[in-house]
Structures are given as C-alpha cells and as structure tokens.
Coordinates of C-alpha atoms in Angstrom, one line a residue:
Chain R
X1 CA -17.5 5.6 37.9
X2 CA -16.1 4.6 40.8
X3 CA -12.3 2.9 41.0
X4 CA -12.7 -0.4 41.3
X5 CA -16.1 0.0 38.3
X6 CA -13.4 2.0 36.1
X7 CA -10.9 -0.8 36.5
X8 CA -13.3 -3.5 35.7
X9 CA -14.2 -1.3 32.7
X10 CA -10.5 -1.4 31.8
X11 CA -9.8 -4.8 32.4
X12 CA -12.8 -5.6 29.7
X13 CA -11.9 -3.3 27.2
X14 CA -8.3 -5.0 27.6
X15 CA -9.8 -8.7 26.8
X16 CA -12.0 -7.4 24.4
X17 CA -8.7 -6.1 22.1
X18 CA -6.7 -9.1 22.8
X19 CA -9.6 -10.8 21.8
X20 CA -9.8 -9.2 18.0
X21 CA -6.2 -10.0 18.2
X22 CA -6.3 -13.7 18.4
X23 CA -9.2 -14.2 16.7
X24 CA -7.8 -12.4 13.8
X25 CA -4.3 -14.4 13.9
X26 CA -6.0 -17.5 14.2
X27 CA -8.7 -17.1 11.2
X28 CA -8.0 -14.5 9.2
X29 CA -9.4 -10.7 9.9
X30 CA -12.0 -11.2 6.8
X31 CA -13.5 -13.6 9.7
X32 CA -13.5 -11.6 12.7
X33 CA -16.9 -10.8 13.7
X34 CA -17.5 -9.1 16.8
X35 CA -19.7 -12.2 18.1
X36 CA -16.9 -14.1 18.1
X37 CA -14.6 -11.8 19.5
X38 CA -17.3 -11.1 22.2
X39 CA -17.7 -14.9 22.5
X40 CA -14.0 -15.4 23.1
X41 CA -13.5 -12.4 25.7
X42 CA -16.4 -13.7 27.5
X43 CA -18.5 -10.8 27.4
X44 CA -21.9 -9.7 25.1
X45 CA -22.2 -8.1 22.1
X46 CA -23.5 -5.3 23.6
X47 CA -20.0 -5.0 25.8
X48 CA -18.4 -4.9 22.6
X49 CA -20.7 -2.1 20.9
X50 CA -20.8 -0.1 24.0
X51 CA -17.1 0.8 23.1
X52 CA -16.6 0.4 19.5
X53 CA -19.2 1.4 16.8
X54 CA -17.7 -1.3 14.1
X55 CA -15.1 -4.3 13.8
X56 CA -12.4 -1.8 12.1
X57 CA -12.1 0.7 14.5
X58 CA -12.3 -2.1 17.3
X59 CA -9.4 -3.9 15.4
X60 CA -7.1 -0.1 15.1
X61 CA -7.2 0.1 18.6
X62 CA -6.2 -3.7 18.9
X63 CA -3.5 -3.4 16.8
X64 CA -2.2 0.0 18.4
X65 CA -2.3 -1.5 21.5
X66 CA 0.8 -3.8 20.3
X67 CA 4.1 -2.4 21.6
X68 CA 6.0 -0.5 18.9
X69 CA 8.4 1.0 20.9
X70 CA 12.0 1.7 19.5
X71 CA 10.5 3.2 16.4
X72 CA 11.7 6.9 16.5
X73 CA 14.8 8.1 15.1
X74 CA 18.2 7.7 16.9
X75 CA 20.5 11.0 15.9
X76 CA 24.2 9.6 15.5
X77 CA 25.1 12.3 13.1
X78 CA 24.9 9.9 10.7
X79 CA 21.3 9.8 8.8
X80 CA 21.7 7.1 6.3
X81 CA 23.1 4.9 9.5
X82 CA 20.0 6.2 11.5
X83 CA 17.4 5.6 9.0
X84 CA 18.7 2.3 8.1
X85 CA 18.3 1.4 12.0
X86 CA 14.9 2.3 12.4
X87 CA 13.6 0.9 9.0
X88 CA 15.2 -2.1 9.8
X89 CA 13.8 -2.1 13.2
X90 CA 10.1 -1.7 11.9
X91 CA 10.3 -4.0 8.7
X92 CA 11.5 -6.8 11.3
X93 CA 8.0 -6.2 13.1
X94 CA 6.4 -6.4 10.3
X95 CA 7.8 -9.6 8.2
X96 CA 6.2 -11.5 11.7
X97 CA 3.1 -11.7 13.6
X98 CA 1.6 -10.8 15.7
X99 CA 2.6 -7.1 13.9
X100 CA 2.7 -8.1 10.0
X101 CA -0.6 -9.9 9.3
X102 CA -2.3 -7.6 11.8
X103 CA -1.2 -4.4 10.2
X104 CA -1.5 -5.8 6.7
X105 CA -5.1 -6.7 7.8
X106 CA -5.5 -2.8 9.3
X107 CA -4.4 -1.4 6.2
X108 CA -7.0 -4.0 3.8
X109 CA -9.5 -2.3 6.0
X110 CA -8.4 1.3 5.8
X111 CA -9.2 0.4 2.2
X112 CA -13.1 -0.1 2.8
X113 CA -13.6 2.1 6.3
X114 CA -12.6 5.5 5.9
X115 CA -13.1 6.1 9.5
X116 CA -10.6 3.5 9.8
X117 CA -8.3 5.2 7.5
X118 CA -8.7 8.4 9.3
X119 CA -7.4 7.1 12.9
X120 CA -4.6 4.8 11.3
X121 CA -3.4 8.3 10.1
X122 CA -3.5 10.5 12.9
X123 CA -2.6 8.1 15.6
X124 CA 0.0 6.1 13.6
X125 CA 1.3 7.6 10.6
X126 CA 1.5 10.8 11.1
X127 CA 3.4 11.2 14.2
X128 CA 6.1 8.0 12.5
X129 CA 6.2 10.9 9.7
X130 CA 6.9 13.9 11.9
X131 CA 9.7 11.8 13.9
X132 CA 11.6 11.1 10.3
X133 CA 10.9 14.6 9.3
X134 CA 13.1 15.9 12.8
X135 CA 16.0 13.6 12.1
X136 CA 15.9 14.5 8.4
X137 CA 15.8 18.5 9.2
X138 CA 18.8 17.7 11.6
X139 CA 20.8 15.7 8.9
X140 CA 19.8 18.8 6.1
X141 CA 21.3 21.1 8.6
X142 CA 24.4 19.4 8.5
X143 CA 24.8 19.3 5.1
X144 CA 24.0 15.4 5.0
X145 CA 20.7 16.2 3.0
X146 CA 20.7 18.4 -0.8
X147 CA 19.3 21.5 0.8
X148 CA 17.1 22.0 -2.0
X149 CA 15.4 18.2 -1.2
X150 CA 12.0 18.7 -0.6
X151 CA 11.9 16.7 3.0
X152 CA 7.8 16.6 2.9
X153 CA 8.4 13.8 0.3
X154 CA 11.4 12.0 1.8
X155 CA 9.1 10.1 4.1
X156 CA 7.1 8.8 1.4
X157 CA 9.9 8.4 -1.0
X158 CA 11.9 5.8 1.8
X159 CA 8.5 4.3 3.3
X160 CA 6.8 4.1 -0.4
X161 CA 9.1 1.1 -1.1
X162 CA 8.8 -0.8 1.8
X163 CA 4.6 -0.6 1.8
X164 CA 5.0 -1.2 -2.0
X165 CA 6.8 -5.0 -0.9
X166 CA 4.0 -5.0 2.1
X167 CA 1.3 -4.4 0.2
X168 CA 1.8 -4.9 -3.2
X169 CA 4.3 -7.4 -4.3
X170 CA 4.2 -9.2 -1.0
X171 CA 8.1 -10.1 -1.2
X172 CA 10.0 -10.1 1.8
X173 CA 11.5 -7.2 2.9
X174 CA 14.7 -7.9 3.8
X175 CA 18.3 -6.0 5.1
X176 CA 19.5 -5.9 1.7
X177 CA 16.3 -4.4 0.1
X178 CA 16.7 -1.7 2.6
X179 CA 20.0 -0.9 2.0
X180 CA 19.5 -0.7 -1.6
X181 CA 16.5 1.4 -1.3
X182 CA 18.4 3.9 0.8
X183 CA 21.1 4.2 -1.1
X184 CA 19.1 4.7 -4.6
X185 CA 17.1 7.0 -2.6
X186 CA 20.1 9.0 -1.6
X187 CA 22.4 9.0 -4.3
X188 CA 19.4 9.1 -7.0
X189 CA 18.7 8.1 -10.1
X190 CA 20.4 10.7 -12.7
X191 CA 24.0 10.0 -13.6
X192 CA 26.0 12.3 -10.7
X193 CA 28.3 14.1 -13.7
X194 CA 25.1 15.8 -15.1
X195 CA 23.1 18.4 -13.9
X196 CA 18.9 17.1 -13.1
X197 CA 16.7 18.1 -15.4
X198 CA 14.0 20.3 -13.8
X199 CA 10.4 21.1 -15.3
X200 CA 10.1 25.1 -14.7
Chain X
X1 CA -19.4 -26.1 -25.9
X2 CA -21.8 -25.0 -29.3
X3 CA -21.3 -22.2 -30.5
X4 CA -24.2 -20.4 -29.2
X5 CA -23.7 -22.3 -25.7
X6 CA -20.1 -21.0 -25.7
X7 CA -21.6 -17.0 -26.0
X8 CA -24.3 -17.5 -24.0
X9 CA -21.5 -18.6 -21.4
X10 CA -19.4 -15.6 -22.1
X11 CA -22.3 -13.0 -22.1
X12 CA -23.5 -14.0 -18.6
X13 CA -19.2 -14.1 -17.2
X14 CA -19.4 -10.3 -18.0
X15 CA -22.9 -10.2 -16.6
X16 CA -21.5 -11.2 -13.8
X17 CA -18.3 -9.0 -13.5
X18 CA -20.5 -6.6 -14.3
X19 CA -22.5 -7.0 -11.6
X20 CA -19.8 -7.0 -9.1
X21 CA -18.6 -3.7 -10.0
X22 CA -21.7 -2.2 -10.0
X23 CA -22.7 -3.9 -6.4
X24 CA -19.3 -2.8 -5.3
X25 CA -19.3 0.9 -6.4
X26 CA -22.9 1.1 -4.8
X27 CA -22.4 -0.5 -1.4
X28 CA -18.2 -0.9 -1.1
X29 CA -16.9 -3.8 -1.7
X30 CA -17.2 -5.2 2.3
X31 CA -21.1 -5.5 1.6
X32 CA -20.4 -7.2 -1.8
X33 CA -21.8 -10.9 -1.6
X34 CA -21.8 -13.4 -4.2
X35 CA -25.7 -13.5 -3.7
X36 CA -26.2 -9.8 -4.1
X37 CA -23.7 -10.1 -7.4
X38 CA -26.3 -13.0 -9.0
X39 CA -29.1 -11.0 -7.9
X40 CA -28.2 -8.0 -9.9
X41 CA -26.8 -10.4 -12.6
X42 CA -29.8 -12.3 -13.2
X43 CA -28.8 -15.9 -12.9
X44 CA -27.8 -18.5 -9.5
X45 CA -25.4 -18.4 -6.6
X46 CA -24.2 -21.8 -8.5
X47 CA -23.7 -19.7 -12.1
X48 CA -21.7 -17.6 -10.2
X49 CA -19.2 -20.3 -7.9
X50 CA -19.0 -22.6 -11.2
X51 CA -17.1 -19.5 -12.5
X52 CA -15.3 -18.4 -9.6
X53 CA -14.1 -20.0 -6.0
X54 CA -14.7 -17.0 -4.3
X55 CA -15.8 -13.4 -4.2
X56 CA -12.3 -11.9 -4.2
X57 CA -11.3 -13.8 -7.5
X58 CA -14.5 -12.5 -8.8
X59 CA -14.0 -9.1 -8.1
X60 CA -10.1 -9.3 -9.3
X61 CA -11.1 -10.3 -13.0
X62 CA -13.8 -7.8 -12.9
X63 CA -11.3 -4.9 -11.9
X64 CA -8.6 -6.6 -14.5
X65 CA -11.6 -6.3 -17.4
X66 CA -11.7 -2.4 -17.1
X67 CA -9.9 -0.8 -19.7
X68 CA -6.7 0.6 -19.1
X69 CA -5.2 0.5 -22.6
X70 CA -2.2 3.4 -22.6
X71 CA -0.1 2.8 -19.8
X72 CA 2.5 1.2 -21.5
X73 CA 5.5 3.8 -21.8
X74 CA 6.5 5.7 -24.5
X75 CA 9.7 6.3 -25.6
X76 CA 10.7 9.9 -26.5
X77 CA 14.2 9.9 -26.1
X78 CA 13.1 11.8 -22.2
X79 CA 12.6 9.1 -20.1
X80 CA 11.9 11.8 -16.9
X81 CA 8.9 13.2 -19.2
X82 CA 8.0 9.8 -20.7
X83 CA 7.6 8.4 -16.9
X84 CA 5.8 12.1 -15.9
X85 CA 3.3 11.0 -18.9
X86 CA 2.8 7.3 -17.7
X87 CA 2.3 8.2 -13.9
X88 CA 0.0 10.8 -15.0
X89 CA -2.0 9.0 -16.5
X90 CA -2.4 5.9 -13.9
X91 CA -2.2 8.3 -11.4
X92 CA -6.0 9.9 -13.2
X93 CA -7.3 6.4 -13.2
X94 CA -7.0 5.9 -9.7
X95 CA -8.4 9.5 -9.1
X96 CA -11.6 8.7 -9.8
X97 CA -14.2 6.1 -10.0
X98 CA -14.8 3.4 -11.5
X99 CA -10.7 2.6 -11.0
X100 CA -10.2 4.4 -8.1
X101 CA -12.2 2.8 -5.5
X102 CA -12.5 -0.5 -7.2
X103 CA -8.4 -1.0 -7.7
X104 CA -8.2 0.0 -3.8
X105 CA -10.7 -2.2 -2.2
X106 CA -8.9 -4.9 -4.5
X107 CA -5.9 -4.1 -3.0
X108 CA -7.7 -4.5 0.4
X109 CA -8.9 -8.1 -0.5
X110 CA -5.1 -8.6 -1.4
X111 CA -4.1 -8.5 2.1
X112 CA -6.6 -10.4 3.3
X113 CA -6.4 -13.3 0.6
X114 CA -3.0 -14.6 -0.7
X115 CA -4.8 -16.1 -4.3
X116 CA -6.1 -12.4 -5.1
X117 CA -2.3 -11.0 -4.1
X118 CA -1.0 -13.5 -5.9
X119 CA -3.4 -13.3 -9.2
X120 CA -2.9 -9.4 -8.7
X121 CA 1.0 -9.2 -9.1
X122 CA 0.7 -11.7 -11.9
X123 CA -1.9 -10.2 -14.1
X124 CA -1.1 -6.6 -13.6
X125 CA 1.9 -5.6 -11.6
X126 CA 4.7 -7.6 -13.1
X127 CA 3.4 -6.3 -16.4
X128 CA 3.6 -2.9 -15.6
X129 CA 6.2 -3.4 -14.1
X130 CA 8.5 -5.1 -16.7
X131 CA 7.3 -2.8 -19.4
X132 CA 8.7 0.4 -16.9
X133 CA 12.0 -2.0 -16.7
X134 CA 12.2 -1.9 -20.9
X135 CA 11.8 2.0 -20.8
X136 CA 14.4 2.6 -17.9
X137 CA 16.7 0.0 -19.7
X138 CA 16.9 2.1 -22.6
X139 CA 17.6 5.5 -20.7
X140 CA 20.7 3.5 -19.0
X141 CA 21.8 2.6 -22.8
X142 CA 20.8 6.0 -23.5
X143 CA 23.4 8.1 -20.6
X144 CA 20.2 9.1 -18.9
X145 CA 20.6 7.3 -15.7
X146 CA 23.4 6.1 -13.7
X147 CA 25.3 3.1 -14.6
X148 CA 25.4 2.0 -11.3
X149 CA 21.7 2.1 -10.6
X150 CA 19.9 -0.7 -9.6
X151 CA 17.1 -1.1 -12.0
X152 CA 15.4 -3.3 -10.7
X153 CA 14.5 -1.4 -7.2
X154 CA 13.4 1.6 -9.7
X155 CA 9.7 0.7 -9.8
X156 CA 9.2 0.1 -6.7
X157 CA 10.5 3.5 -5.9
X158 CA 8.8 5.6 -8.5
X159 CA 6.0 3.9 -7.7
X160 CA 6.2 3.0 -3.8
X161 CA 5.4 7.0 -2.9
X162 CA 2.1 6.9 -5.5
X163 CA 0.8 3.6 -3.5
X164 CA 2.0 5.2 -0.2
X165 CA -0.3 8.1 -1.1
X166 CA -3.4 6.2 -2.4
X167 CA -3.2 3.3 0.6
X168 CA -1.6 4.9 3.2
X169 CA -2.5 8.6 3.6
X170 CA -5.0 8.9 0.9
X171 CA -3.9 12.3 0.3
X172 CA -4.9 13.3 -3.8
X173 CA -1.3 12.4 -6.0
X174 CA -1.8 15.5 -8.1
X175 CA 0.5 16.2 -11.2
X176 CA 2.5 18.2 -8.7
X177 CA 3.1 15.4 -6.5
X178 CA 4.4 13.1 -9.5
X179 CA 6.6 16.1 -10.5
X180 CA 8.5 16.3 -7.1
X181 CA 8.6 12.5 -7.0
X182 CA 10.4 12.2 -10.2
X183 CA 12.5 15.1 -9.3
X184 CA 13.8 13.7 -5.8
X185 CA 14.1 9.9 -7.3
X186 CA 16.2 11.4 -9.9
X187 CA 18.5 13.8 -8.3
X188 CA 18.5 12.2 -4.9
X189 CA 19.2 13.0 -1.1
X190 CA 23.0 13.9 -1.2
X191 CA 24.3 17.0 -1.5
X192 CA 25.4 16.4 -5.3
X193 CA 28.9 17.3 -4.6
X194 CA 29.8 14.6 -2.2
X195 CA 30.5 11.3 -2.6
X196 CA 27.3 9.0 -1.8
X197 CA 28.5 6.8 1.7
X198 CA 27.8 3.1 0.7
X199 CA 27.7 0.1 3.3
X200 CA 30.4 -2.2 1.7

C-alpha cells in the first residue's frame, strides 16, 4: 500500500469505530447493525466487513480505542492508598458514558460471542490483572500483604465486587462502596482474635 | 377465564418458555427471535407478544422457571462449610447447560435492557441474596465473624469473584476456586498481626 492509500485506509477504519460508538450511545448496542454504522461513517458494508468479520469484534476495537490511560498502579508504598486510587479512577469511567454503557454493552456481548470474549480478555483484562498483580507482589514484599495470600485471587476478589454492582445489581458504584470493599477485603471476614479455619 | 380456557392458557405460556430455551440452547440466544420461539411453540407471533413485551422478558421467565430448588443455605453451626456447600452447588448449575449458558446470555440481555436487570435483581438476586444475609447474620450472633463487618458488602464479595469468573474471564470456578475464595474473604489481605489501616 502506498502512504497516502494506508492513511486513507486508517482514516476509514478510524470513522468506522467512532461510528459503532455513536451509534451504540445513541440507540442502544442491541441496535447497532453494521449497515447503520456503515451508513453513518459514510462508507459500504463491504468497507465495514473488509476489516471486521462481525458487529462484536467491530464494537471491542471501538470501545478499546477509548482512552483508558491512568489505569495502572501508582507504588506509594502504601497499597490500600494505591488500590483505592486506581479503582476509584476506573469505576469513575465507568459510572459515565461514553466508557460505562459501552463496556457494559462489550461485556452483554462477551456473553453471546466467544470470540468477543476471547480479545476483551487478552487485550483488556489480562494485562489490568498483571499490573495489580506487580503492585500487589511489591506490597507482599513489604509485609503490607499476609504472605500466605494467594495474590492470583486478589484481583478477582477486589474487581469481583465492583463488576458484581456493574453487572449485576446495577447500583452505583460509588467512593464509599470502594472503600468498604477494600477494607473487608483486607481485614477479612473472620473475627481477628481467632485463628481461620482451613479445609486440609 | 373457564377453567379449561385458564389451562389451555397456562399449557401454551410453558410452551412457549419452553420454546425459548430450547431455540436459545440450539442457536444462542442473539439468534433467538420471537418468531422462531412461536414456530417451535406451535402457536402466533401475537400468542406470544400478548404474553410478553419483548424477547428479553420472555427469555427471563423462562430462565427463572428452571428449577433451582436447594440454594437456600443451611445452617450447620459452620457457616465457612455451609457457604462452601451453597457456592458449590450454584457454582455446578452454572457449569453446565441448560443454566449455564442460558443464566449468562440472560445476564447479557441485562446489560442491554434495564426491565430484564431490573426483573433479574428482583426475582432472583435479592432473594439469594437476603437468604445469604439470614445465614451470615447468624454466624455474627454466633462469634464466627467479626463484629465489625459489614454484612451487607458480604455477598457481593463472596459472590463478586464467582460472577468475575463466569462473565469476565470465563475461566471454570472449580471447587478449588470456591475453597480459596472463602479462604481469602475470611482471613483477609493483612498480615493478621497488624492492625488493619482504615480511612477515617
């Protein structure tokens, strides 16, 4: 391709996410079609199916494509203060658009496209994951963390809670909540005088 | 209604449900129309709207008429193994079909229609999760979790990793999995013999 054919090519596939993106946040993702995003960026269908083989995975790179920056972990030696900052920082992304009906939308999908599911993962989740799991080795390694906590779950065990109010519940996610869920998260749920009980 | 009116009316409502299930598991529940579901049911499109406004309210009473008697909690006097029995046993629902697949696409409609989110929390999760309140209640009462601990975030986090697992990174929850969930929820983050830092 030559340059000025490779930017045209860029330019298109630029207008055809942003596209997806206000159609989406206008009606509602369960009526995005690709002919109307196709209509709205001004190009054919066939532009659109030339670079995305369905509506999903069209919409994951959409929604990727919004600026998440500020997401990874700051290290201030003080993990609790650290993880409230950054799960803060995300949940206030999320509890507006363009970011929360968008990714609520991506994840209603990841439930019917498991190709969908697949890229959300390793392009989104799992590198999130693997930036808490750094700060949280740091924090275990200066004693701010039970050294016997398995750390593979901590990730799920702070997140769990906030998809739970995404997803599930649908109540808003708010300072507060995420406060409380990091201390119950950290302090536990067993009275502190008395040793856990622990399945052999 | 007569009589005989009133069960002919009832008989074709779980025709219908039926049907959608079926439909669903067959061709996932993105290609599930309301004319494919009165195809396989044997009556209208109009049979079918009288009963319901749209295809996600449809598909949420037909997900809520599966049986899923025994996930109420028992109380043994051990709430960790009582909540390790109850997990368990949603946890095998949702591993396989018919639940599995049908309880996450309905969770997918969810996010895409505020009536099914909204029927959804009524009809299932608030129940659940007030009867998991009762039980940890009693284990308060009972010394077997701290005073201080804020009930009423405890569902959310027992269950927040499980729905993390199922939605997010569809990874299997195996008994294992519940077993280190309940193990880290209960004993917590902290080193246990430090005081747990708390944002005043």
């Amino acid at each position: 391709m030559t340059d000025s054919r490779a930017s045209r090519h860029d330019s298109r596939t630029e207008a055809i996410m942003k596209a997806a993106l206000d159609v989406a946040l206008e009606v509602g993702y369960a009526r995005l079609s690709i002919e109307a995003v196709a209509t709205r960026a001004g190009v054919g269908k066939h532009t659109v199916y030339r670079r995305w083989c369905s509506r999903g995975l069209l919409f994951l790179d959409a929604v990727l494509s919004l600026n998440t920056e500020g997401l990874s972990h700051p290290d201030t030696g003080d993990v609790v203060a650290d993880l409230r900052e950054t799960m803060t920082k995300a949940v206030k992304l999320l509890a507006h658009p363009p970011w929360g009906p968008l990714y609520r939308a991506l994840i209603g999908e990841a439930q019917h496209d498991p190709e969908v599911a697949a890229a959300l993962n390793r392009r989104f989740i799992e590198p999130q994951t693997a930036d808490t799991l750094a700060r949280l080795k740091a924090a275990k390694e200066q004693g701010e963390i039970a050294p016997d906590f398995d750390l593979d779950l901590a990730f799920d065990i702070l997140s769990g809670p906030l998809y739970y109010r995404l997803l599930i519940t649908q109540q808003p996610v708010t300072d507060d909540y995420i406060d409380s869920v990091l201390r119950a998260v950290f302090a536990g749920m067993s009275p502190r005088s008395r040793p856990v009980r622990r399945r052999s």
